[in-house]
Short mmCIF file of C-alpha atoms in Angstrom, two decimals:
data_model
loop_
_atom_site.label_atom_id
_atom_site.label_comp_id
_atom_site.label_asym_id
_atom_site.label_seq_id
_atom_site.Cartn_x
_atom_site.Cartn_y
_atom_site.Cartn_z
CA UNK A 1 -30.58 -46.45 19.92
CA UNK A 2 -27.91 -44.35 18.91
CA UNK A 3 -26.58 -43.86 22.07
CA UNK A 4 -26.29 -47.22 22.94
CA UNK A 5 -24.57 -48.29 19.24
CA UNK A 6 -21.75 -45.35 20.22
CA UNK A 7 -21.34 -46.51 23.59
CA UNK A 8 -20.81 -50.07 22.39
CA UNK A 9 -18.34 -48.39 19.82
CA UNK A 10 -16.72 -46.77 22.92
CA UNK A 11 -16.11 -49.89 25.01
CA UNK A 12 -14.43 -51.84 21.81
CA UNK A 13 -10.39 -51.96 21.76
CA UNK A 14 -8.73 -49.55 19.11
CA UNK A 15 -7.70 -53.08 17.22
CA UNK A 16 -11.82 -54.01 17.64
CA UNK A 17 -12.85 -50.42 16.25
CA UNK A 18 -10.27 -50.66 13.32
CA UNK A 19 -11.17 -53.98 12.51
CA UNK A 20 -15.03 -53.02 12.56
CA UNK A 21 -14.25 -49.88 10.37
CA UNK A 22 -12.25 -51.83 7.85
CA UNK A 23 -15.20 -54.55 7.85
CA UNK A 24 -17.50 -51.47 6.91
CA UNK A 25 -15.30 -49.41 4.58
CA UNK A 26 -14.96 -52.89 2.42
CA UNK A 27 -19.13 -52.81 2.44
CA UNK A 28 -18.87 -49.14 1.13
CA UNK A 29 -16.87 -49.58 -1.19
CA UNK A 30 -17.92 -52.59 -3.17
CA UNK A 31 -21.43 -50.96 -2.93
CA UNK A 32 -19.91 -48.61 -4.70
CA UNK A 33 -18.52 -50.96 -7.29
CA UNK A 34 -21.52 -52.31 -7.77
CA UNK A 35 -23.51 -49.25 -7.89
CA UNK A 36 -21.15 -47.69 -10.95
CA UNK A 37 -21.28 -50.97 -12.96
CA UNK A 38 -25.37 -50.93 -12.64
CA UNK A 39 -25.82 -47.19 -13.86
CA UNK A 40 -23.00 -48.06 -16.75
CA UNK A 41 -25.87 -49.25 -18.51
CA UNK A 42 -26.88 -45.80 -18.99
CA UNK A 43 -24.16 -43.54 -18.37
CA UNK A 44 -20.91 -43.32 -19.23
CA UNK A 45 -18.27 -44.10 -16.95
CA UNK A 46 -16.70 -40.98 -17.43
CA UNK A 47 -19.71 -39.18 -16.23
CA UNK A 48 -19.97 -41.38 -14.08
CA UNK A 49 -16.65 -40.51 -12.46
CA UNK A 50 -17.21 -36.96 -12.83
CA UNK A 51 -20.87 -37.36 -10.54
CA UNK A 52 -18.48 -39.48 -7.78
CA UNK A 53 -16.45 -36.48 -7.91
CA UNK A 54 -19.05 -33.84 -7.73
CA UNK A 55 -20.82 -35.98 -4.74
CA UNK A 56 -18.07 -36.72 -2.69
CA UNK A 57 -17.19 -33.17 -2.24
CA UNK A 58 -20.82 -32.38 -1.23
CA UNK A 59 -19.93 -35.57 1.54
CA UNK A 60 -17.16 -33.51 2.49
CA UNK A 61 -18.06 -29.88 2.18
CA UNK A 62 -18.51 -29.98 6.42
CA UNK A 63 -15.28 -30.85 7.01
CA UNK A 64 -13.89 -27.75 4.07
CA UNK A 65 -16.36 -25.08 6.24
CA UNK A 66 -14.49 -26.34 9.30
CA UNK A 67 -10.98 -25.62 8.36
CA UNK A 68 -11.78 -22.79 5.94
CA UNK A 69 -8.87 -21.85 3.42
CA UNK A 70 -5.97 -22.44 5.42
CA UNK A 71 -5.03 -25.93 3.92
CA UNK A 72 -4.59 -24.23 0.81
CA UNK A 73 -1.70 -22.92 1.49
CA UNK A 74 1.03 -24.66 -1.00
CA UNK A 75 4.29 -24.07 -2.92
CA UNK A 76 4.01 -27.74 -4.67
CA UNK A 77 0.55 -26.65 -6.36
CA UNK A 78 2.05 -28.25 -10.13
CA UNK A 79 2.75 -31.58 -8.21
CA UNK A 80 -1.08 -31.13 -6.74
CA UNK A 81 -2.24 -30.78 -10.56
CA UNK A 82 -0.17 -33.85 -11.54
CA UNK A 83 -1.06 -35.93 -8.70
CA UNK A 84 -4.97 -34.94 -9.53
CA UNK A 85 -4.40 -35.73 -12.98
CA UNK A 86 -2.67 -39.44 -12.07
CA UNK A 87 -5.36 -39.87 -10.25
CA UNK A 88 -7.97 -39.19 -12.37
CA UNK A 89 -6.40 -41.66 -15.16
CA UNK A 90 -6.75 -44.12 -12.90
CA UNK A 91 -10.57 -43.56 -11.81
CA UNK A 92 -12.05 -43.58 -15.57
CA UNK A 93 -9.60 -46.47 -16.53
CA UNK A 94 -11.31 -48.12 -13.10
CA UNK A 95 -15.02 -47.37 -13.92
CA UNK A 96 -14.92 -48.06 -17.50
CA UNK A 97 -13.23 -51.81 -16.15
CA UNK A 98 -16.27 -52.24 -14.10
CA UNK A 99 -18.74 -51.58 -17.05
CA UNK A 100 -17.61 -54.58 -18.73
CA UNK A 101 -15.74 -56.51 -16.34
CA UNK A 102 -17.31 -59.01 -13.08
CA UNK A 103 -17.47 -57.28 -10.02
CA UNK A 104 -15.09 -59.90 -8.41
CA UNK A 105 -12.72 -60.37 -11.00
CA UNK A 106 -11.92 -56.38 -10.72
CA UNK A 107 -11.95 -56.71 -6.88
CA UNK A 108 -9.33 -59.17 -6.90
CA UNK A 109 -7.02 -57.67 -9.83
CA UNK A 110 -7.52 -54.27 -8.20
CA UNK A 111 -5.39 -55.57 -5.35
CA UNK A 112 -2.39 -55.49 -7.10
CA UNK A 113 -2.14 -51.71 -6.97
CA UNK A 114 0.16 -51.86 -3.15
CA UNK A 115 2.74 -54.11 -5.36
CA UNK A 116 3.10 -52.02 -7.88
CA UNK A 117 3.56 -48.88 -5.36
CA UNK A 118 6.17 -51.14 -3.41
CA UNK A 119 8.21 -51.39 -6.97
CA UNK A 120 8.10 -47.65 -7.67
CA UNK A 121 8.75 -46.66 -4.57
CA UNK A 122 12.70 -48.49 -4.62
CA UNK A 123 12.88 -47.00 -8.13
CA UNK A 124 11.68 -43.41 -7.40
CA UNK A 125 12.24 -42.69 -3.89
CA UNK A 126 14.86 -45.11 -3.30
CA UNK A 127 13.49 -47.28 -1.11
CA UNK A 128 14.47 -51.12 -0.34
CA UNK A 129 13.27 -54.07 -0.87
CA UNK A 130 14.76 -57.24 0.33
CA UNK A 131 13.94 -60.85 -0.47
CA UNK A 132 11.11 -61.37 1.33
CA UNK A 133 9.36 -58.35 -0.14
CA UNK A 134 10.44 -59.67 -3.48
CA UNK A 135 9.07 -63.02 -3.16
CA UNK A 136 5.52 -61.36 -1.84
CA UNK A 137 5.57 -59.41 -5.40
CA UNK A 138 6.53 -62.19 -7.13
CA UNK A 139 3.76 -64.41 -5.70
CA UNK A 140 1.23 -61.79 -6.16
CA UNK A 141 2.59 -61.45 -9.97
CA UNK A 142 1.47 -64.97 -10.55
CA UNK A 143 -2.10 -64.53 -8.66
CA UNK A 144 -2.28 -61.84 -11.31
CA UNK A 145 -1.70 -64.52 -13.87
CA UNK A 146 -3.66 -66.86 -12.29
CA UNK A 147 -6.56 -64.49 -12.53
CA UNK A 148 -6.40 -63.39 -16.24
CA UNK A 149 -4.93 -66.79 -17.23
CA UNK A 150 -3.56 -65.19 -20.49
CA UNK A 151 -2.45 -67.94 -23.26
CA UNK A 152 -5.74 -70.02 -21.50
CA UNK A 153 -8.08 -67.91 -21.84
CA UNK A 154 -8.86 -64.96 -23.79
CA UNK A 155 -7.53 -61.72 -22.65
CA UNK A 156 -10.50 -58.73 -21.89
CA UNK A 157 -9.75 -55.52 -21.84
CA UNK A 158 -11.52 -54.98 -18.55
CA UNK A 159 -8.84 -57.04 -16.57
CA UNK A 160 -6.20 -55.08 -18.78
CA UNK A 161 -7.72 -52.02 -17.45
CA UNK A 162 -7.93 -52.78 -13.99
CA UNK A 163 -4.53 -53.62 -13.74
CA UNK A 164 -3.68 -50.36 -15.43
CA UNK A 165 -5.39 -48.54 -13.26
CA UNK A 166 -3.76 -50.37 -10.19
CA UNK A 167 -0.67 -49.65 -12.06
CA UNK A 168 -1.58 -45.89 -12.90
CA UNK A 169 -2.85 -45.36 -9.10
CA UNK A 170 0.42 -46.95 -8.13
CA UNK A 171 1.67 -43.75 -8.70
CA UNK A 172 -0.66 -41.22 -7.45
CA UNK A 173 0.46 -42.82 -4.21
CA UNK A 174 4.25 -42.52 -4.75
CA UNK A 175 3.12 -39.04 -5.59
CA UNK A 176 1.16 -38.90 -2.62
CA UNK A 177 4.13 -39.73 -0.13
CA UNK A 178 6.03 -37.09 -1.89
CA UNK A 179 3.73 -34.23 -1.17
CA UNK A 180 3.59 -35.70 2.00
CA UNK A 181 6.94 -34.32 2.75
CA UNK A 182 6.15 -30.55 2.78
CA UNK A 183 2.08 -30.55 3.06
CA UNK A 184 -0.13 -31.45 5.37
CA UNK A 185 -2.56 -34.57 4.71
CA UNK A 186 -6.00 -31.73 5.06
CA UNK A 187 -3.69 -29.97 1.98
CA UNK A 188 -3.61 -32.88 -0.35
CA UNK A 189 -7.41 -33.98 0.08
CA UNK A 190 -8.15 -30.78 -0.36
CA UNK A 191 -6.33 -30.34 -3.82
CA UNK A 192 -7.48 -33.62 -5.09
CA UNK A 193 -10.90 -32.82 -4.38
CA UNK A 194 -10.71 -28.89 -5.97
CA UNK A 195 -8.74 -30.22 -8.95
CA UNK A 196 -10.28 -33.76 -9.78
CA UNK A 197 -14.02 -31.96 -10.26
CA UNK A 198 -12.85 -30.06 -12.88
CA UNK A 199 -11.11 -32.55 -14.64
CA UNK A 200 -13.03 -35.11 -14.61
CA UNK A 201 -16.13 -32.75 -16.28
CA UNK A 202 -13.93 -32.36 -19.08
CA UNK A 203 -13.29 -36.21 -19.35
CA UNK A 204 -17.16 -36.45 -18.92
CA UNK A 205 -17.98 -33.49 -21.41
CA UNK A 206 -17.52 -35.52 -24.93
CA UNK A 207 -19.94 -38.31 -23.16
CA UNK A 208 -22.31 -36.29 -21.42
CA UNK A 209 -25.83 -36.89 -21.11
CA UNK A 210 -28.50 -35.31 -18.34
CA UNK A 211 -29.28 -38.62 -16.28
CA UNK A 212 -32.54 -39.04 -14.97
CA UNK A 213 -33.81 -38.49 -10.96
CA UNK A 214 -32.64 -42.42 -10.12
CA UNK A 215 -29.90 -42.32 -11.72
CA UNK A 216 -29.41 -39.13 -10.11
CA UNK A 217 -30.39 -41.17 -6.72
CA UNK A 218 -27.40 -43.63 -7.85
CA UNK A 219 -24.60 -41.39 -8.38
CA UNK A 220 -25.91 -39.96 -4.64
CA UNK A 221 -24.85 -42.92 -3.63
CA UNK A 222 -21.52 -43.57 -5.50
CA UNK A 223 -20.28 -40.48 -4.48
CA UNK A 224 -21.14 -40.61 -0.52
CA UNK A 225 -20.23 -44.49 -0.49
CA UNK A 226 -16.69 -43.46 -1.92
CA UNK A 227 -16.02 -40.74 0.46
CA UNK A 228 -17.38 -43.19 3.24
CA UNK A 229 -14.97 -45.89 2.62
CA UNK A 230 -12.22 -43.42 1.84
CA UNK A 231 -12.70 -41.83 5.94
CA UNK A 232 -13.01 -45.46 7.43
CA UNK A 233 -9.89 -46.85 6.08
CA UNK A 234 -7.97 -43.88 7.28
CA UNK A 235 -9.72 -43.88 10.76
CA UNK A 236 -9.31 -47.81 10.69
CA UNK A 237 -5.44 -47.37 9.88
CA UNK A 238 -5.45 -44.94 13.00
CA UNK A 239 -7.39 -47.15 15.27
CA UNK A 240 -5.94 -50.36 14.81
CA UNK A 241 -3.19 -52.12 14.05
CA UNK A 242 -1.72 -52.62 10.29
CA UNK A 243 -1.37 -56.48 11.19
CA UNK A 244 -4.59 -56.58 13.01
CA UNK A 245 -6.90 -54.22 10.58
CA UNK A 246 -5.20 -55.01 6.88
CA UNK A 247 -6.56 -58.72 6.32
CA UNK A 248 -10.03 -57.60 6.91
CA UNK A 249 -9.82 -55.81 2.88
CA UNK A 250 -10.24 -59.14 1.88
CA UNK A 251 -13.73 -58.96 2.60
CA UNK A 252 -14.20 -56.58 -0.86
CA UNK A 253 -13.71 -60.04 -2.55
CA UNK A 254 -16.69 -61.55 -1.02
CA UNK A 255 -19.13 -58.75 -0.66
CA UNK A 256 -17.84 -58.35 -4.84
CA UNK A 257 -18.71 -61.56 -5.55
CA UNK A 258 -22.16 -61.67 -3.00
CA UNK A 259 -23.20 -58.59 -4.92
CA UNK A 260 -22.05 -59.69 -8.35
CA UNK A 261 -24.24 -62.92 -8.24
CA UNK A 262 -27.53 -61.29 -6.75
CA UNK A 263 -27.26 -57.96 -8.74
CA UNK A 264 -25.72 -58.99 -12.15
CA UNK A 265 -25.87 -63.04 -12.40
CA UNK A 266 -22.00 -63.34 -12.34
CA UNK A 267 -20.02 -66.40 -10.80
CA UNK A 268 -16.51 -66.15 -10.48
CA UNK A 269 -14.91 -69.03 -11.40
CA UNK A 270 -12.04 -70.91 -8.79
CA UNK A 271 -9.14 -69.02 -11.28
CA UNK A 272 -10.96 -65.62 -9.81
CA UNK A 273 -11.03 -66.77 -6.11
CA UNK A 274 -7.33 -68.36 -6.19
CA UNK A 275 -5.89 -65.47 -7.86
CA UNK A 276 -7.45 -63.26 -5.69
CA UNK A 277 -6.22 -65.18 -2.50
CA UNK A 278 -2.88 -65.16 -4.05
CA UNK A 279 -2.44 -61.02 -4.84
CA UNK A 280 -4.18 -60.12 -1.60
CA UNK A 281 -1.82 -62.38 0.51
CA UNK A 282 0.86 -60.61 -1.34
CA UNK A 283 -0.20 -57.20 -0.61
CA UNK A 284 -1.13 -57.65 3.18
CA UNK A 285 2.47 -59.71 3.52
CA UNK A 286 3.84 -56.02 1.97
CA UNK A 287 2.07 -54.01 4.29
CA UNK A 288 2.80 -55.93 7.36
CA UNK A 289 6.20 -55.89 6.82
CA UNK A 290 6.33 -52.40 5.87
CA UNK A 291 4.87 -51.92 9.18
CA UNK A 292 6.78 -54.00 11.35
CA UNK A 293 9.97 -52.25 9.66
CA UNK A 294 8.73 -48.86 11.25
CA UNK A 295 8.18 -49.99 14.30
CA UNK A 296 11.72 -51.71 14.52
CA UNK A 297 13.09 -47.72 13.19
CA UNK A 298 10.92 -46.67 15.88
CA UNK A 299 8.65 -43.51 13.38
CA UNK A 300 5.46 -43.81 12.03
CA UNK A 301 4.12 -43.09 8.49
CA UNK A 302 3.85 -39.40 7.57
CA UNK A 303 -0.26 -39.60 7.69
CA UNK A 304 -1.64 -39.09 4.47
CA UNK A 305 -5.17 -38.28 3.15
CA UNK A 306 -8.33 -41.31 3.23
CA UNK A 307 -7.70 -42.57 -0.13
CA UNK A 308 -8.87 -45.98 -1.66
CA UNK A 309 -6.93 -48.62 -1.60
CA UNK A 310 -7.95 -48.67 -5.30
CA UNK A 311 -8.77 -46.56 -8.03
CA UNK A 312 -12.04 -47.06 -7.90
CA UNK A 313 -12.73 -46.13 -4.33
CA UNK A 314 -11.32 -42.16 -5.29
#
């Protein structure tokens, strides 16, 4: 059975096996999602975030045995700590959104976290942004807007959060393309890994309770369905093309709000699905243009490690 599943994987196109990988980190990750926001009843996010943390670097202790300590070879090892730190801010201020927020209202606000990036990146690293690009943040300003409704309806700190975190993991990935420069994308998964643990247990430490063996079995699953979706956007990136592979992210949306009804009784309400529409068109306009302005330059992105899209996918 196996064998026949890889040899169908085989035969697909790269744009077919990026597009399939995309489909499946989206699955992943909202299981995720879901999965921290059911054991919230319990645990503390925090903890919560320290277990992802702990679990995911069992999911990837294979790939540390096979390149041994070589990748962690740095002179930028302060930037590593700040990046770690960054990105830690943005995970609790993530997971304690989803303890109080609907799964699909976070799903959609969390898109919003590529605009903000696209901002700091003409302020920090001097990038530019023409109209077009400026109209794309604009518009996904307003699905923002559309989303929270503030003025209409009466402002939660969960959706304050989850932008915040978008905003905060903004710039672990402005961070990210600067470390880029010097180290090698095995060097900065590795450091985030090493340094986030640690961190994140003292976060977890003024919170901390034992949990019991399911919710034990739930935090297994947070953590590998992370580190999951983290690998298949990267190899989904690789495989396919930006224009071909990006749209497909829109699928968190529905799988949030599939999950969200059946698990926790939540509806999102047409504000949630038209705001949604609005930030993620915004974001995917970004990206393809990004990408069709490297290919007209004729380079490629300096690769990067498999990181979430959002916060809460880290």
């Amino acid at each position: 059975m196996s064998e026949s599943v890889s040899a169908i994987v085989a035969g697909m196109s790269g744009n077919l096996r990026g597009i399939a990988l995309m489909a499946a980190s989206t699955v992943a990750f909202v299981g995720m999602h879901a999965t921290v926001r059911h054991v919230s009843a319990e645990l503390h996010p925090f903890e919560i975030a320290f277990f992802r943390q702990f679990f995911g670097f069992l999911a990837l202790a294979p790939w540390f045995i096979r390149y041994g300590l070589g990748p962690l070879k740095t002179r930028q090892l302060p930037l590593h700590t700040l990046r770690a730190g960054v990105n830690l801010v943005a995970m609790l201020m993530f997971f304690y959104a989803l303890s109080i927020t609907p799964l699909a209202q976070v799903s959609a606000l969390a898109f919003t976290a590529p605009i903000f990036a696209t901002i700091m990146a003409m302020l920090f690293l001097g990038e530019s942004v023409r109209l077009r690009r400026w109209l794309a943040i604009l518009f996904g300003f307003g699905g923002t807007f559309v989303v929270i409704r503030p003025g209409f309806a009466e402002l939660d700190i969960g959706s304050l959060l989850t932008v915040g975190s978008a905003l905060v993991w903004a710039g672990a990935l402005i961070l990210i393309k600067i470390l880029s420069r010097t180290d090698s994308s095995v060097t900065i998964t590795a450091y985030m890994v090493l340094l986030m643990m640690p961190m994140s247990l003292a976060a977890a430490a003024f919170y901390w309770q034992w949990p019991t063996l399911e919710q034990l079995g739930w935090l297994v699953l947070a953590g590998i369905g992370g580190t999951l979706g983290q690998m298949m956007v990267a190899e989904a990136l690789k495989q396919g093309d930006t224009n071909v592979v990006m749209p497909f992210d829109f699928l968190k949306l529905l799988w949030a709000a599939a999950l969200g009804f059946l698990w926790f009784g939540e509806v999102p309400d047409a504000f949630t699905w038209l705001g949604g529409a609005m930030i993620f068109g915004s974001t995917t306009y970004i990206a393809l243009r990004e990408h069709q302005l490297r290919e007209q330059r004729g380079t490629r992105p300096v690769p990067h490690p498999p990181a979430p899209r959002t916060p809460a996918a880290s």
